[in-house]
Short mmCIF file of C-alpha atoms and ligand atoms in Angstrom, two decimals:
data_model
loop_
_atom_site.label_atom_id
_atom_site.label_comp_id
_atom_site.label_asym_id
_atom_site.label_seq_id
_atom_site.Cartn_x
_atom_site.Cartn_y
_atom_site.Cartn_z
CA MET A 948 -4.20 8.03 -36.64
CA TYR A 949 -2.53 11.41 -36.38
CA THR A 950 -1.06 13.08 -33.30
CA LEU A 951 0.02 16.68 -33.69
CA TYR A 952 2.53 18.13 -31.24
CA TYR A 953 1.77 21.83 -31.35
CA SER A 954 2.09 25.14 -29.62
CA PRO A 955 -0.55 27.85 -30.08
CA GLY A 956 0.09 30.30 -32.91
CA THR A 957 3.38 28.73 -34.03
CA ALA A 958 4.54 26.83 -37.14
CA SER A 959 2.24 23.99 -36.10
CA MET A 960 -0.75 26.14 -37.11
CA VAL A 961 -0.63 25.19 -40.77
CA VAL A 962 -0.69 21.49 -39.94
CA HIS A 963 -3.50 21.97 -37.44
CA LEU A 964 -5.46 23.97 -40.05
CA ALA A 965 -4.89 21.26 -42.66
CA LEU A 966 -6.19 18.57 -40.27
CA LEU A 967 -9.28 20.69 -39.56
CA GLU A 968 -9.87 21.37 -43.26
CA ILE A 969 -9.59 17.64 -44.02
CA GLY A 970 -11.82 16.78 -41.09
CA VAL A 971 -9.76 13.74 -40.16
CA PRO A 972 -9.65 12.55 -36.52
CA HIS A 973 -6.47 13.58 -34.73
CA ARG A 974 -5.04 13.96 -31.26
CA LEU A 975 -3.40 17.18 -30.08
CA GLU A 976 -0.45 17.28 -27.69
CA LYS A 977 0.51 20.74 -26.47
CA VAL A 978 4.23 21.44 -26.19
CA ASP A 979 4.86 24.18 -23.65
CA LEU A 980 7.57 26.29 -25.28
CA ASP A 981 7.62 28.64 -22.27
CA LYS A 982 8.73 25.70 -20.14
CA ASP A 983 11.22 24.59 -22.80
CA ALA A 984 9.34 21.30 -23.17
CA GLN A 985 10.59 21.11 -26.78
CA HIS A 986 14.05 20.35 -25.43
CA GLU A 987 13.04 17.57 -23.04
CA ALA A 988 14.53 14.18 -23.87
CA GLU A 989 11.14 12.60 -24.52
CA TYR A 990 10.21 15.23 -27.10
CA LEU A 991 13.67 15.27 -28.70
CA ARG A 992 13.17 11.58 -29.44
CA LEU A 993 10.21 12.61 -31.62
CA ASN A 994 11.80 15.73 -33.05
CA PRO A 995 15.58 16.02 -32.74
CA ARG A 996 15.39 19.69 -33.79
CA GLY A 997 13.46 20.56 -30.63
CA GLN A 998 10.80 22.44 -32.55
CA VAL A 999 7.10 22.27 -33.26
CA PRO A 1000 5.33 20.93 -35.19
CA THR A 1001 5.80 17.19 -35.03
CA LEU A 1002 3.16 15.00 -36.62
CA VAL A 1003 3.05 11.38 -35.56
CA ILE A 1004 1.54 9.23 -38.29
CA ASP A 1005 0.69 5.69 -37.31
CA GLY A 1006 3.35 5.78 -34.59
CA LYS A 1007 6.11 7.45 -36.64
CA PRO A 1008 7.10 11.10 -36.06
CA TYR A 1009 7.79 13.64 -38.82
CA PHE A 1010 8.72 17.33 -38.76
CA GLU A 1011 8.80 20.46 -40.99
CA SER A 1012 5.47 22.20 -41.37
CA ALA A 1013 5.44 22.58 -45.17
CA ALA A 1014 6.39 18.93 -45.68
CA LEU A 1015 3.58 17.90 -43.34
CA LEU A 1016 1.12 20.07 -45.25
CA MET A 1017 2.14 18.47 -48.57
CA LEU A 1018 1.98 15.01 -47.05
CA LEU A 1019 -1.52 15.56 -45.62
CA ALA A 1020 -2.65 16.94 -48.99
CA GLU A 1021 -1.36 13.82 -50.70
CA ARG A 1022 -2.89 11.42 -48.17
CA HIS A 1023 -6.30 13.10 -48.34
CA PRO A 1024 -6.85 14.10 -51.98
CA GLU A 1025 -10.60 14.41 -51.38
CA ALA A 1026 -9.92 17.56 -49.31
CA ARG A 1027 -8.38 19.21 -52.41
CA LEU A 1028 -5.63 20.92 -50.46
CA ALA A 1029 -3.30 20.36 -53.43
CA PRO A 1030 -4.15 20.71 -57.11
CA PRO A 1031 -4.21 17.49 -59.16
CA ALA A 1032 -0.67 16.11 -59.55
CA GLY A 1033 0.88 17.06 -62.89
CA GLY A 1034 -1.98 19.45 -63.70
CA ALA A 1035 -1.80 23.11 -64.70
CA LEU A 1036 -1.51 24.34 -61.10
CA SER A 1037 1.11 21.87 -59.85
CA ALA A 1038 4.03 24.21 -60.60
CA ASP A 1039 2.31 27.05 -58.73
CA TRP A 1040 1.65 24.80 -55.74
CA TYR A 1041 5.31 23.75 -55.47
CA GLN A 1042 6.59 27.23 -56.19
CA TRP A 1043 4.60 28.98 -53.48
CA ILE A 1044 5.11 26.32 -50.86
CA ALA A 1045 8.86 26.48 -51.46
CA PHE A 1046 8.78 30.27 -51.47
CA PHE A 1047 7.00 30.51 -48.11
CA THR A 1048 9.05 27.84 -46.42
CA ASN A 1049 12.44 28.73 -47.97
CA ALA A 1050 12.37 32.49 -48.36
CA LEU A 1051 9.97 33.74 -45.73
CA GLY A 1052 10.17 31.00 -43.08
CA PRO A 1053 13.89 31.28 -42.22
CA THR A 1054 13.74 35.10 -42.22
CA TYR A 1055 10.87 34.99 -39.74
CA ARG A 1056 12.79 32.46 -37.67
CA TYR A 1057 15.71 34.92 -37.41
CA TRP A 1058 13.32 37.79 -36.66
CA PHE A 1059 11.77 35.93 -33.74
CA TYR A 1060 14.89 34.07 -32.53
CA PRO A 1061 17.88 36.46 -32.29
CA PRO A 1062 19.89 33.73 -30.44
CA ASP A 1063 19.92 31.78 -33.76
CA LEU A 1064 22.17 34.60 -35.00
CA GLY A 1065 24.19 34.68 -31.80
CA SER A 1066 22.70 37.58 -29.82
CA GLU A 1067 19.97 38.13 -27.24
CA GLU A 1068 18.65 41.04 -29.28
CA HIS A 1069 19.33 41.96 -32.90
CA PRO A 1070 21.51 45.00 -33.54
CA PRO A 1071 19.30 47.65 -35.24
CA ALA A 1072 20.88 47.04 -38.69
CA VAL A 1073 20.12 43.31 -38.57
CA ARG A 1074 16.58 43.91 -37.34
CA ASP A 1075 16.08 46.39 -40.13
CA ALA A 1076 17.43 44.03 -42.78
CA LEU A 1077 15.17 41.19 -41.59
CA ARG A 1078 12.14 43.48 -41.51
CA ARG A 1079 12.93 44.67 -45.04
CA LYS A 1080 13.25 41.10 -46.32
CA ILE A 1081 9.91 40.11 -44.76
CA GLU A 1082 8.22 43.18 -46.21
CA GLU A 1083 9.71 42.47 -49.66
CA SER A 1084 8.13 39.02 -49.50
CA TRP A 1085 4.76 40.52 -48.67
CA SER A 1086 5.06 42.98 -51.56
CA LEU A 1087 5.72 40.07 -53.90
CA VAL A 1088 2.78 38.03 -52.60
CA ASP A 1089 0.50 41.07 -52.64
CA ALA A 1090 1.32 41.76 -56.30
CA HIS A 1091 0.71 38.10 -57.11
CA LEU A 1092 -2.67 38.09 -55.36
CA ALA A 1093 -3.71 41.38 -56.96
CA ALA A 1094 -3.02 39.94 -60.42
CA ASN A 1095 -4.00 36.30 -59.91
CA GLY A 1096 -6.09 36.03 -56.71
CA PRO A 1097 -8.17 35.90 -54.72
CA TYR A 1098 -6.31 32.74 -53.56
CA MET A 1099 -2.64 31.88 -54.00
CA LEU A 1100 -3.48 29.41 -56.79
CA GLY A 1101 -6.12 31.63 -58.37
CA ALA A 1102 -9.84 31.05 -58.20
CA ASP A 1103 -9.81 28.17 -55.71
CA PHE A 1104 -8.66 27.72 -52.14
CA SER A 1105 -5.72 25.36 -51.53
CA GLY A 1106 -3.34 24.34 -48.74
CA VAL A 1107 -0.84 27.06 -49.76
CA ASP A 1108 -3.39 29.58 -48.50
CA LEU A 1109 -3.14 28.02 -45.03
CA LEU A 1110 0.63 28.46 -45.09
CA ALA A 1111 0.29 32.08 -46.25
CA LEU A 1112 -2.26 32.82 -43.53
CA MET A 1113 0.00 31.43 -40.80
CA TYR A 1114 2.93 33.59 -41.93
CA MET A 1115 0.66 36.63 -42.27
CA ARG A 1116 -0.47 36.29 -38.67
CA TRP A 1117 3.12 36.35 -37.48
CA SER A 1118 3.48 39.88 -38.89
CA ARG A 1119 0.66 41.30 -36.76
CA ASN A 1120 2.96 43.07 -34.29
CA MET A 1121 5.59 44.05 -36.84
CA PRO A 1122 6.06 47.66 -37.98
CA ARG A 1123 4.05 46.92 -41.14
CA PRO A 1124 1.61 44.01 -40.66
CA ALA A 1125 0.92 41.99 -43.82
CA THR A 1126 -2.76 42.99 -43.74
CA GLU A 1127 -1.72 46.54 -44.68
CA TRP A 1128 -1.05 45.44 -48.27
CA PRO A 1129 -4.44 45.72 -50.04
CA ALA A 1130 -4.67 42.32 -51.77
CA LEU A 1131 -3.23 40.59 -48.69
CA GLY A 1132 -5.80 42.35 -46.52
CA ARG A 1133 -8.62 41.01 -48.71
CA PHE A 1134 -7.02 37.56 -48.69
CA ALA A 1135 -6.81 37.55 -44.87
CA SER A 1136 -10.51 38.44 -44.61
CA LEU A 1137 -11.43 35.60 -46.97
CA MET A 1138 -9.32 33.09 -45.11
CA ARG A 1139 -10.38 34.17 -41.62
CA ALA A 1140 -14.00 33.61 -42.64
CA ARG A 1141 -13.31 29.88 -43.05
CA PRO A 1142 -14.70 27.62 -40.31
CA SER A 1143 -11.26 26.00 -39.91
CA TRP A 1144 -9.81 29.34 -38.78
CA SER A 1145 -12.33 30.07 -36.04
CA ARG A 1146 -12.13 26.45 -34.92
CA LEU A 1147 -8.35 26.65 -34.70
CA CYS A 1148 -8.52 29.94 -32.76
CA ASP A 1149 -10.98 28.37 -30.30
CA ILE A 1150 -8.90 25.22 -29.81
CA GLU A 1151 -5.53 26.99 -29.60
CA GLY A 1152 -6.97 29.83 -27.49
CA LEU A 1153 -5.92 32.57 -29.93
CA THR A 1154 -7.73 35.81 -29.25
CA ASP A 1155 -5.87 38.38 -31.34
CA TRP A 1156 -5.97 38.62 -35.15
CA ARG A 1157 -9.08 36.42 -35.23
CA ALA A 1158 -11.03 38.47 -37.76
N1 GSH B 2265 11.09 25.07 -40.41
C1 GSH B 2265 10.34 24.65 -39.25
C2 GSH B 2265 10.39 25.75 -38.22
C3 GSH B 2265 9.80 25.31 -36.92
C4 GSH B 2265 9.99 26.36 -35.83
O1 GSH B 2265 10.84 27.25 -35.91
N2 GSH B 2265 9.15 26.23 -34.77
C5 GSH B 2265 9.26 27.15 -33.67
C6 GSH B 2265 7.89 27.73 -33.34
S1 GSH B 2265 7.28 28.71 -34.65
C7 GSH B 2265 9.76 26.40 -32.43
O2 GSH B 2265 9.52 25.24 -32.27
N3 GSH B 2265 10.44 27.13 -31.55
C8 GSH B 2265 10.95 26.62 -30.34
C9 GSH B 2265 12.46 26.57 -30.32
O3 GSH B 2265 13.09 26.74 -31.39
O4 GSH B 2265 13.01 26.35 -29.25
C10 GSH B 2265 8.89 24.32 -39.66
O5 GSH B 2265 8.35 25.04 -40.51
O6 GSH B 2265 8.33 23.35 -39.13
#
């Protein structure tokens, strides 16, 4: 049995989407970030980083959204979230998951959490540098999708697309939202037409960037 500790619209989204795509029973526990519930002793016992998501699998808690996505893909091969191990698309699967979680993820984290870099608000030069780095990532992904899409791994949907969609949503209030790149815009429309997306928006109560 799975229990997902989540907060609407955050890094837990990709795990929630994966559970919905798989169609496996799971329990949801909302962590109220506004009330700093992620730093309460009870939650820190599950996730010493004080972040969401945490996925409890058969009583044992695990963190890091991309790792949880890969784990769910491995545990539920019938959902085809990952390409067959060792097959032609394996390298692409690992590459893009690592890219999103290593290159884009930490930059977003700094964008949204200035205190991680020691200030309440970023100085304009830092804000600008972070924005530029995020936009460079979107340019790279857009060029990849234009040449190899419509999905991140080519013709077929996979779990990497869920990760990409989550990060795309986070750009919606940025100076240049990811949907403004043409191939990314088409990709977002494809992904937001999936039943898992509308279901997630209903459950998490997300009203903006639905379609
Ligand atoms: N690398 C982590 C990042 C998790 C993360 O930064 N979660 C944010 C929400 S998007 C969080 O829990 N923020 C609350 C806090 O840091 O106090 C992952 O992908 O799981």
